[in-house]
CSV table of N, CA and C in Angstrom, one decimal:
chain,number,residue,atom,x,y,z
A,1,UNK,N,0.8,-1.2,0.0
A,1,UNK,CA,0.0,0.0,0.0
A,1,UNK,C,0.9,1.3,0.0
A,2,UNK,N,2.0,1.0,0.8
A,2,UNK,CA,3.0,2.3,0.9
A,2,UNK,C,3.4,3.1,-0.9
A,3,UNK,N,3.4,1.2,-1.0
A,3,UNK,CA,4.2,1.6,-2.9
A,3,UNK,C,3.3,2.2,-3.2
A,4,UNK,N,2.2,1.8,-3.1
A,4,UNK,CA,1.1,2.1,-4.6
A,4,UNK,C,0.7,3.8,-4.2
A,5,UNK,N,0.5,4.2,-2.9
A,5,UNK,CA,0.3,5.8,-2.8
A,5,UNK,C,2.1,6.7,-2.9
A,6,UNK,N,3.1,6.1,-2.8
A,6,UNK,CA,4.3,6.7,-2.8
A,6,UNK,C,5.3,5.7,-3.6
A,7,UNK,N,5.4,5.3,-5.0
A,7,UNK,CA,5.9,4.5,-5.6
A,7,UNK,C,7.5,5.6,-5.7
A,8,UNK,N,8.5,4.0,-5.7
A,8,UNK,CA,10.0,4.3,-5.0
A,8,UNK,C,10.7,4.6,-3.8
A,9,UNK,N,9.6,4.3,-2.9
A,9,UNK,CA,9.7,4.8,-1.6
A,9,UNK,C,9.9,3.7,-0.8
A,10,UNK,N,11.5,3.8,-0.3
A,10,UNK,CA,12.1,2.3,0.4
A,10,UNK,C,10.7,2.0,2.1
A,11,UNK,N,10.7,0.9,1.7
A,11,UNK,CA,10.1,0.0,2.8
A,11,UNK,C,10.3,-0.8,3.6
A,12,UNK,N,10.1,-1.2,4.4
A,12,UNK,CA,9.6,-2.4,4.9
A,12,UNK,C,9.0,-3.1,6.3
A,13,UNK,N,9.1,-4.2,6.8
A,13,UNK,CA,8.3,-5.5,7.5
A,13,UNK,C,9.2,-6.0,8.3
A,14,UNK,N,8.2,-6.4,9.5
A,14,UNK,CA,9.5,-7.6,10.2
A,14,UNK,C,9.9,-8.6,9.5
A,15,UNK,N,8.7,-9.0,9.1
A,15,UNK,CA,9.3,-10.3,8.4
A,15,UNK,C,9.9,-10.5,6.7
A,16,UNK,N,9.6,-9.0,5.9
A,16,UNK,CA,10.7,-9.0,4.8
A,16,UNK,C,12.2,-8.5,5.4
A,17,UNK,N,12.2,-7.9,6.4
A,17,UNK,CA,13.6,-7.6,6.6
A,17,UNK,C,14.3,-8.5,7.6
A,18,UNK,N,13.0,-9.9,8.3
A,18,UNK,CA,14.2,-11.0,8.7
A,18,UNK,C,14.6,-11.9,7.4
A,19,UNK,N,13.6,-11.9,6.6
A,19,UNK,CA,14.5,-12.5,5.1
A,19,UNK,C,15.8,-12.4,4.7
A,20,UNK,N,15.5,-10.8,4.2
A,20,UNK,CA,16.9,-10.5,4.1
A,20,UNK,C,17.9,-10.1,4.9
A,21,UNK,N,17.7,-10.7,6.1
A,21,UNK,CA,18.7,-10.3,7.4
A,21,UNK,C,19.4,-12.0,7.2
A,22,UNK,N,18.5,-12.6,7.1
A,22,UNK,CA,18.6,-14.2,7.4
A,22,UNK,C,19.9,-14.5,5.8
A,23,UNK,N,19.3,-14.1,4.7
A,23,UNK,CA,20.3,-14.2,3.2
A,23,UNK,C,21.5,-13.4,3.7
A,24,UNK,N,21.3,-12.7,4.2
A,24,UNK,CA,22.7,-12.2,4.9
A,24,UNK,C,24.2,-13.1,5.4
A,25,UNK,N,23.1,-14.2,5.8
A,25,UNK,CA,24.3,-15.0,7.0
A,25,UNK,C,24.1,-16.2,6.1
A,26,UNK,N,23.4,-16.1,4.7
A,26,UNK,CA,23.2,-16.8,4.0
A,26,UNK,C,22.4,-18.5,4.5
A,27,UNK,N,21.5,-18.5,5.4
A,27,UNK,CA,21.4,-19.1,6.3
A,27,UNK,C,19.7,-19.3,5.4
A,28,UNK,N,20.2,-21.0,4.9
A,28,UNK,CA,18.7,-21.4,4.3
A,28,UNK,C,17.8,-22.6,5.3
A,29,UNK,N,18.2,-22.9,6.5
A,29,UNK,CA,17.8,-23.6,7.4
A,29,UNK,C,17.9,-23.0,8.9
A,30,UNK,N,16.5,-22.6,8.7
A,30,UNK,CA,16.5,-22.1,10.1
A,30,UNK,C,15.6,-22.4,10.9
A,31,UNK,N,15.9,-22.2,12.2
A,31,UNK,CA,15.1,-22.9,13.5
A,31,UNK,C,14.0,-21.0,13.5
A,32,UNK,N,13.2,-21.3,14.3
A,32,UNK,CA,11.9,-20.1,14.8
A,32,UNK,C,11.6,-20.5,15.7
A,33,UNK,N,11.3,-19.5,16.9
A,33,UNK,CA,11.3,-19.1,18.1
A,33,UNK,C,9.9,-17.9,18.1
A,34,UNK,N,8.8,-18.4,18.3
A,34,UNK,CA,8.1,-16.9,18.6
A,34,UNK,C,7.0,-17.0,19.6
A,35,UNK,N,6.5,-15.7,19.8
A,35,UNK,CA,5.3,-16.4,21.1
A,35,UNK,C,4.0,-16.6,20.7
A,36,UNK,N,3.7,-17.1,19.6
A,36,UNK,CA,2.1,-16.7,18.6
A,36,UNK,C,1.4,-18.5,18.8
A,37,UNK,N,0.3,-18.3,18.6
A,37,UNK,CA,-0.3,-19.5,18.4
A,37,UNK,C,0.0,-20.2,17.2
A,38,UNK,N,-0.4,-21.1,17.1
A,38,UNK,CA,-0.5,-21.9,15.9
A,38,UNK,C,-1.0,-21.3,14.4
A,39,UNK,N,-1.9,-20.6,14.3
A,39,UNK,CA,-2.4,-19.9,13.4
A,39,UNK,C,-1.4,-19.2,13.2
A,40,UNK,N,-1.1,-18.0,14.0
A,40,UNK,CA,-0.1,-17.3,13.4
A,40,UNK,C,1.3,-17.9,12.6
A,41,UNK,N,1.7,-19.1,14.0
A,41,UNK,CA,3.0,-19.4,13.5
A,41,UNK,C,3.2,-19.9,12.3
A,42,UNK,N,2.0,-21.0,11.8
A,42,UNK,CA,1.8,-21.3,10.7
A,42,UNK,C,1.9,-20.4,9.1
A,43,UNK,N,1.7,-19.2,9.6
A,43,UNK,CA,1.7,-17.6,8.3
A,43,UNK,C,3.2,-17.9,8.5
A,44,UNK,N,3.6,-17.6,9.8
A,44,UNK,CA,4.9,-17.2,9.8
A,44,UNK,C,6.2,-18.2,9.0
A,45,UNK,N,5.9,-19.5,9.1
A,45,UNK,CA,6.3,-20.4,9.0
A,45,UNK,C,6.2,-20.8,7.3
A,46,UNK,N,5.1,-20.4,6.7
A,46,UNK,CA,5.0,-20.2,5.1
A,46,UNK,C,5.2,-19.0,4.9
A,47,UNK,N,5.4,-17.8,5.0
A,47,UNK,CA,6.2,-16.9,5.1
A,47,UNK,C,7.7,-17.1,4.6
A,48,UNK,N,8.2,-17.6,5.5
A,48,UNK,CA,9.9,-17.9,5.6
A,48,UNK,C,10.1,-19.0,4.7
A,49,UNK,N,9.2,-19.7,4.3
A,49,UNK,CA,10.0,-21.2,2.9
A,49,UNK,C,9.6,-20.2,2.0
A,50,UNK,N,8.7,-19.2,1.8
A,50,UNK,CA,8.6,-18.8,0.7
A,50,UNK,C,9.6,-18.3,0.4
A,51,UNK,N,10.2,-17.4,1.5
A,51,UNK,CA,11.2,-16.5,1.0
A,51,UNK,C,12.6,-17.6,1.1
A,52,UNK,N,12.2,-18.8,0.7
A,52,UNK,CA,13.5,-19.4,0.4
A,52,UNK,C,14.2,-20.2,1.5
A,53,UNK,N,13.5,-20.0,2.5
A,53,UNK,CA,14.4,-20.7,3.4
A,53,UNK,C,13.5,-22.3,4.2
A,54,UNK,N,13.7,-23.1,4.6
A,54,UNK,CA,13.8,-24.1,5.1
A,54,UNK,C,13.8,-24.5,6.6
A,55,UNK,N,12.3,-24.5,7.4
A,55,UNK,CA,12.2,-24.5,8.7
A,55,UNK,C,12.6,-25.6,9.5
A,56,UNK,N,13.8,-25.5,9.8
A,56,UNK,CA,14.1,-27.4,10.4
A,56,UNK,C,13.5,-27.5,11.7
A,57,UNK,N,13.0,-26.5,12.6
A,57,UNK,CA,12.4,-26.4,14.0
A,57,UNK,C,12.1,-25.3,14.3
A,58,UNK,N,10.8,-25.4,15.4
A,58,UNK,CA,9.7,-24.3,15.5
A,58,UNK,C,9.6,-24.6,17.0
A,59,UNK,N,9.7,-23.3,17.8
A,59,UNK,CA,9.5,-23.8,19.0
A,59,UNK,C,8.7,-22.1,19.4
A,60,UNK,N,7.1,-22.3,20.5
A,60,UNK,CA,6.3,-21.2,20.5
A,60,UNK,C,5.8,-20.8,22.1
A,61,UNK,N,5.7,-19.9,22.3
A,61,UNK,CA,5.2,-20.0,24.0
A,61,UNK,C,3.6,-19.8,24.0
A,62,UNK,N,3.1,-19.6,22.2
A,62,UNK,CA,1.8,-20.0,21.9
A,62,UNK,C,0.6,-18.9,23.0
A,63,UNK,N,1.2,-17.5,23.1
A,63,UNK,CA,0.4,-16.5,23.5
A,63,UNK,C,-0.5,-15.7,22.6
A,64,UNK,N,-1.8,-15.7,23.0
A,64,UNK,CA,-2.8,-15.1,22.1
A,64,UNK,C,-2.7,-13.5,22.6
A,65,UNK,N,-2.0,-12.6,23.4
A,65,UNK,CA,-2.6,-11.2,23.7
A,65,UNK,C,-1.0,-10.9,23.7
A,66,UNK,N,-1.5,-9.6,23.0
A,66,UNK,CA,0.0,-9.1,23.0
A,66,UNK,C,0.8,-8.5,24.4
A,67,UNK,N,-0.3,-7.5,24.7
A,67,UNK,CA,0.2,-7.8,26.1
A,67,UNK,C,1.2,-8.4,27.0
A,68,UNK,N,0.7,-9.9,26.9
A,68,UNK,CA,1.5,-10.5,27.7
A,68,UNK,C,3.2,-11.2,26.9
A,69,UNK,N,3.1,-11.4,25.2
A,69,UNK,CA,3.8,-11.5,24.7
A,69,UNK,C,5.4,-10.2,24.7
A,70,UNK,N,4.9,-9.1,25.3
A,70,UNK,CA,5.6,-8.2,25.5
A,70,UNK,C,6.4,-8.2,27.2
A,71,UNK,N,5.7,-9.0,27.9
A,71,UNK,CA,5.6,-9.0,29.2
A,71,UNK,C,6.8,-10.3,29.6
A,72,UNK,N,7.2,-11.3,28.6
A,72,UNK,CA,8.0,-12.3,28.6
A,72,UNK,C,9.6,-12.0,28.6
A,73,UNK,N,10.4,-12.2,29.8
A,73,UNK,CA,11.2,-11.7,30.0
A,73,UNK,C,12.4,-12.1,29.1
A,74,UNK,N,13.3,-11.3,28.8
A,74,UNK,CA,14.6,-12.1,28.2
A,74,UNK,C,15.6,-13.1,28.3
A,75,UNK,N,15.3,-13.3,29.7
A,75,UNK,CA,15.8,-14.4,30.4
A,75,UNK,C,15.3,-15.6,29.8
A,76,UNK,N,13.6,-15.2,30.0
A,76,UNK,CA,12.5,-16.6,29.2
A,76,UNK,C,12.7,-16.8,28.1
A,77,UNK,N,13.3,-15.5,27.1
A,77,UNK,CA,13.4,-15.7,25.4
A,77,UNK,C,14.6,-16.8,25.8
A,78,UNK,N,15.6,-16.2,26.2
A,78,UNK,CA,17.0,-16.8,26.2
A,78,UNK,C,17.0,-18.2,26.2
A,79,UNK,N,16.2,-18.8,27.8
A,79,UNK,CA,16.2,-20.3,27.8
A,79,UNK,C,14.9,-20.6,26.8
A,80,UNK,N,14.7,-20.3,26.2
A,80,UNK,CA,13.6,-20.9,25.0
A,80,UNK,C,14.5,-21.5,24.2
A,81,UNK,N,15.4,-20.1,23.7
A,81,UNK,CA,15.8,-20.6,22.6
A,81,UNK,C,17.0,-21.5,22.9
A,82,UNK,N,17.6,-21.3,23.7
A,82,UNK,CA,18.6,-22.2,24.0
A,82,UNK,C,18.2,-23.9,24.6
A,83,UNK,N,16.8,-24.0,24.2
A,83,UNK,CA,16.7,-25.2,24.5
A,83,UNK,C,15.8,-25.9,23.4
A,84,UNK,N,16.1,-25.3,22.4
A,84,UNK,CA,15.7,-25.6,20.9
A,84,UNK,C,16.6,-26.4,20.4
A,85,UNK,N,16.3,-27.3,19.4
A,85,UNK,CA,16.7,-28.2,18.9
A,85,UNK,C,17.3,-27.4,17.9
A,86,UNK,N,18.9,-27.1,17.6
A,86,UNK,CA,18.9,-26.4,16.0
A,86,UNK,C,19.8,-27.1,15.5
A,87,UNK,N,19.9,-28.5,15.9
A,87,UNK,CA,20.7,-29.5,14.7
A,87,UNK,C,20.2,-29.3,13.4
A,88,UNK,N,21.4,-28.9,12.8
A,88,UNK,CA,21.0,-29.0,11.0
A,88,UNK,C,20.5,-27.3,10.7
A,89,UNK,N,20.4,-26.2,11.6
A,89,UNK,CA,19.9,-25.3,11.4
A,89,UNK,C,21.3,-24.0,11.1
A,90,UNK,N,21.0,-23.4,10.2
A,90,UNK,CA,22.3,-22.4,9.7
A,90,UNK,C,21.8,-21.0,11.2
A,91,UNK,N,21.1,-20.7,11.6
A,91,UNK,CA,20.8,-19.9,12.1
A,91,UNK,C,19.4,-20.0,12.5
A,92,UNK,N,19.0,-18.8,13.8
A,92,UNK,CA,17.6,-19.2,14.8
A,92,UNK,C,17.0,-17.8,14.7
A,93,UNK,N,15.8,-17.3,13.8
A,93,UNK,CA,14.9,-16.7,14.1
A,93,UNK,C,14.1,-16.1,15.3
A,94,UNK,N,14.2,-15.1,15.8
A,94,UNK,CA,13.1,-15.5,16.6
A,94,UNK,C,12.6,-13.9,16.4
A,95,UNK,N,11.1,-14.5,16.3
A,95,UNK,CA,9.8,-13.7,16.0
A,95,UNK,C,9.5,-12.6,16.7
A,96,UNK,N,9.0,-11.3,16.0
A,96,UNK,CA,7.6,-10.7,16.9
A,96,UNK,C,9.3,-9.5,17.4
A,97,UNK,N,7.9,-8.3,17.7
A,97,UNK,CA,8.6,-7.1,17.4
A,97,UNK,C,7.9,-6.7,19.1
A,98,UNK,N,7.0,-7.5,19.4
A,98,UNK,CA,7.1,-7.0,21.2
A,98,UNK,C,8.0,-7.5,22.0
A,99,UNK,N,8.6,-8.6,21.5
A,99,UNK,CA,9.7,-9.5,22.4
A,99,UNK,C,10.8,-8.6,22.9
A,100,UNK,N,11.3,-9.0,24.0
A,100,UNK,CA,13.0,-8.2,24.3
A,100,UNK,C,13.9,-8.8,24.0
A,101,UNK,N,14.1,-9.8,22.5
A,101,UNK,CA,15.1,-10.1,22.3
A,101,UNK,C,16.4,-10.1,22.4
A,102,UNK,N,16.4,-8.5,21.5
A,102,UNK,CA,17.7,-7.9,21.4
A,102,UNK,C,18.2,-7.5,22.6
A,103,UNK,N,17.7,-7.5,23.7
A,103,UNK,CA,18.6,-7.6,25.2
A,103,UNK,C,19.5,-8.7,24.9
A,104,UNK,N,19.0,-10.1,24.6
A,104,UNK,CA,20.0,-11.0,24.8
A,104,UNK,C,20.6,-11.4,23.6
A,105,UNK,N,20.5,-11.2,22.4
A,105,UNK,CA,20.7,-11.9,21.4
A,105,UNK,C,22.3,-11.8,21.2
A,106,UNK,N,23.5,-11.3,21.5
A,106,UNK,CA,25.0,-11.7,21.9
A,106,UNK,C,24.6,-12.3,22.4
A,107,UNK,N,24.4,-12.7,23.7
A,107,UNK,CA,24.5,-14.1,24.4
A,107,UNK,C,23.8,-15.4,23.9
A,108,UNK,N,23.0,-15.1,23.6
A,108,UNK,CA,22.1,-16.4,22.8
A,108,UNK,C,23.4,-17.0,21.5
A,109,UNK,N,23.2,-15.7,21.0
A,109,UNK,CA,24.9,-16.3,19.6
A,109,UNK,C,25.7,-16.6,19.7
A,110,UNK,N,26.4,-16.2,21.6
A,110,UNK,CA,27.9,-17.1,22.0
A,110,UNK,C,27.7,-18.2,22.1
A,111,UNK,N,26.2,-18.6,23.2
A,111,UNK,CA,26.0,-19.9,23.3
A,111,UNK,C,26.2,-20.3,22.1
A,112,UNK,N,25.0,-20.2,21.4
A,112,UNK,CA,24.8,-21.2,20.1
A,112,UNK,C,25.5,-21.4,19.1
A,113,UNK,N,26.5,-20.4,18.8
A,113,UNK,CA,27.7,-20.8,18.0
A,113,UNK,C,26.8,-20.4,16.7
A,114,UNK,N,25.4,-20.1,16.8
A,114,UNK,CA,24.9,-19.4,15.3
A,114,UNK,C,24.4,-17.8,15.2
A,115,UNK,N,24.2,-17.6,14.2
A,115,UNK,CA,23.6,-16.0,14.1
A,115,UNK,C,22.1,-16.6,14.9
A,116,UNK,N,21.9,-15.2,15.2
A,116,UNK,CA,20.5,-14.8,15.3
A,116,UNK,C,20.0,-13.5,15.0
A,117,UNK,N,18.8,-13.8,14.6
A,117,UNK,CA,18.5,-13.1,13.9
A,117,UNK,C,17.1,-12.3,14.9
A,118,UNK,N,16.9,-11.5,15.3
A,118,UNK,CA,15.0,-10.8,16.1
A,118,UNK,C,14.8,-10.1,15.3
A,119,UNK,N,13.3,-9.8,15.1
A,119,UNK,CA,12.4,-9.1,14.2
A,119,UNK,C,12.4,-8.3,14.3
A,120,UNK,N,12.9,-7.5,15.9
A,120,UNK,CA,13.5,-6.3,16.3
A,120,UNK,C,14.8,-5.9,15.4
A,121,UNK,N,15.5,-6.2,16.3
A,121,UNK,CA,17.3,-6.0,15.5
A,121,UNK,C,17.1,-6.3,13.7
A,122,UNK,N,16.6,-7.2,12.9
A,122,UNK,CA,16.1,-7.1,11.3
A,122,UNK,C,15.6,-5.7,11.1
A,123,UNK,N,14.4,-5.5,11.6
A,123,UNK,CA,13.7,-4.3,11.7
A,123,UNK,C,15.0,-3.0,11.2
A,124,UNK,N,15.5,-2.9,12.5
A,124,UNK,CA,16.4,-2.0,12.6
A,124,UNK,C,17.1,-2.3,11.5
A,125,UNK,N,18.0,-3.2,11.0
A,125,UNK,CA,19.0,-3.4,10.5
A,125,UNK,C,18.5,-2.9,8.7
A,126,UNK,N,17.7,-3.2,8.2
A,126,UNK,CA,16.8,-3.2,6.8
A,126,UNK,C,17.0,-1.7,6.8
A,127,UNK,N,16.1,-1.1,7.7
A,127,UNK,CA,15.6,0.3,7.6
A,127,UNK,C,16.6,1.1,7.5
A,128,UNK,N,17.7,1.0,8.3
A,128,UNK,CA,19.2,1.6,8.7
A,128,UNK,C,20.2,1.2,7.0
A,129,UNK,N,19.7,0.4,6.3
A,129,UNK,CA,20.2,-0.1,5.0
A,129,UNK,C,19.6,0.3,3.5
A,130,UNK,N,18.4,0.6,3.7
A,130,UNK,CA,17.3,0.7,3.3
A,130,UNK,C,17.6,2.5,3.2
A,131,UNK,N,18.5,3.3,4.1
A,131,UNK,CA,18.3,4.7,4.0
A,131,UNK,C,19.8,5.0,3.8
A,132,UNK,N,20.4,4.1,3.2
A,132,UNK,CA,22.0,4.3,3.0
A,132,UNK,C,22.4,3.9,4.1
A,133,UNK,N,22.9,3.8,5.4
A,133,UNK,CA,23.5,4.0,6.5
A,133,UNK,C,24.0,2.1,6.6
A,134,UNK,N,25.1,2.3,6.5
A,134,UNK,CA,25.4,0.6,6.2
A,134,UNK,C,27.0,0.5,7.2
A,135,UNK,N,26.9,1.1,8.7
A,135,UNK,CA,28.4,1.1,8.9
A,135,UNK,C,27.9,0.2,10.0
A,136,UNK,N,28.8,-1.0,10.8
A,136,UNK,CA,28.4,-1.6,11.7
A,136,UNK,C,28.1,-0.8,12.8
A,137,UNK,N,26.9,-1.7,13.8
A,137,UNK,CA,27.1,-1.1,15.3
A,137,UNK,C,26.9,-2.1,16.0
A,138,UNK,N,27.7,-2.2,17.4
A,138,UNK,CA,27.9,-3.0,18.2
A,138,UNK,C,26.8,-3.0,19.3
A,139,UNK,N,26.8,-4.4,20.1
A,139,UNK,CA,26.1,-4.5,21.0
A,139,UNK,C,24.6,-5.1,20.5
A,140,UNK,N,24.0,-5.5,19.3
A,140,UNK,CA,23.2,-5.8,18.7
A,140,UNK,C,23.1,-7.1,18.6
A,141,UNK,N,23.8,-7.8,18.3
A,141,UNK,CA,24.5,-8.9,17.9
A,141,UNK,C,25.0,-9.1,16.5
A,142,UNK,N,25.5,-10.0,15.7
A,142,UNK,CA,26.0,-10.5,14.5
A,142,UNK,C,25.6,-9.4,13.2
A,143,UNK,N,24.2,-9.0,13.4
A,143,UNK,CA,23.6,-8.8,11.7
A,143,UNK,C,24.0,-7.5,12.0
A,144,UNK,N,23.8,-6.9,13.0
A,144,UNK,CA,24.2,-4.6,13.2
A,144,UNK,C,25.9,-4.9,13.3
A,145,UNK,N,26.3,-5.9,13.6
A,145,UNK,CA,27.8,-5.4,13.9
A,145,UNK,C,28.7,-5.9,12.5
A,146,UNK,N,27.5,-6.6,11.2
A,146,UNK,CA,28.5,-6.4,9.8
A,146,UNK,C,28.7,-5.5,9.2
């Protein structure tokens, strides 16, 4: 809709700019991490093969109100994800732009020895690329600090 009233006018989505956050790290197998129910995750989940990539594991804390999906601590994201299965997985997604991901996501990447990617830090990272501005910044984890 953006295009069609302002055509040439850079854009984007959580979830176009975790695509191309994810083609970044070139990462065609990925694990997801979000707090949505099944309906949602399901979008989410054909969403991301469309855009090419390959979901080897899905793990959800399956919250209907955003509210409370905002209210999940980092601590909680952290051991979520770290207790995901991501054998076989290039990199771990994790969903949703109320999360406090990006509090932990360096620690989540030391553990896991993979990128991660939050729909927060993507967000950021697209938009910030999207308007020329392409120099790393630290403290974000992997994708702001290339």
């Amino acid at each position: 809709m953006i295009q069609a009233a302002r055509p040439g006018v850079s854009c984007t989505t959580p979830l176009t700019a975790a695509i191309a956050a994810l083609d970044q790290f070139e990462a065609r197998r990925i694990a997801v991490l979000t707090p949505y129910t099944d309906q949602v995750n399901q979008f989410i989940a054909s969403s991301l093969e469309a855009g090419g990539t390959k979901v080897t594991s899905f793990a959800s804390f399956k919250i209907l109100e955003n509210e409370l999906m905002a209210k999940l601590t980092p601590k909680a994201i952290m051991e979520a994800a770290l207790a995901m299965d991501l054998h076989g997985a290039d990199a771990l997604f994790i969903s949703c732009t109320a999360l406090r991901a990006v509090d932990v996501v360096e620690e989540i990447e030391r553990k896991l020895g993979k990128p991660v990617v939050t729909a927060v830090q993507a967000l950021y990272w697209h938009s910030l690329r999207l308007a020329g501005y392409s120099r790393p910044i630290s403290g974000f984890g992997k994708l702001l600090a290339r």
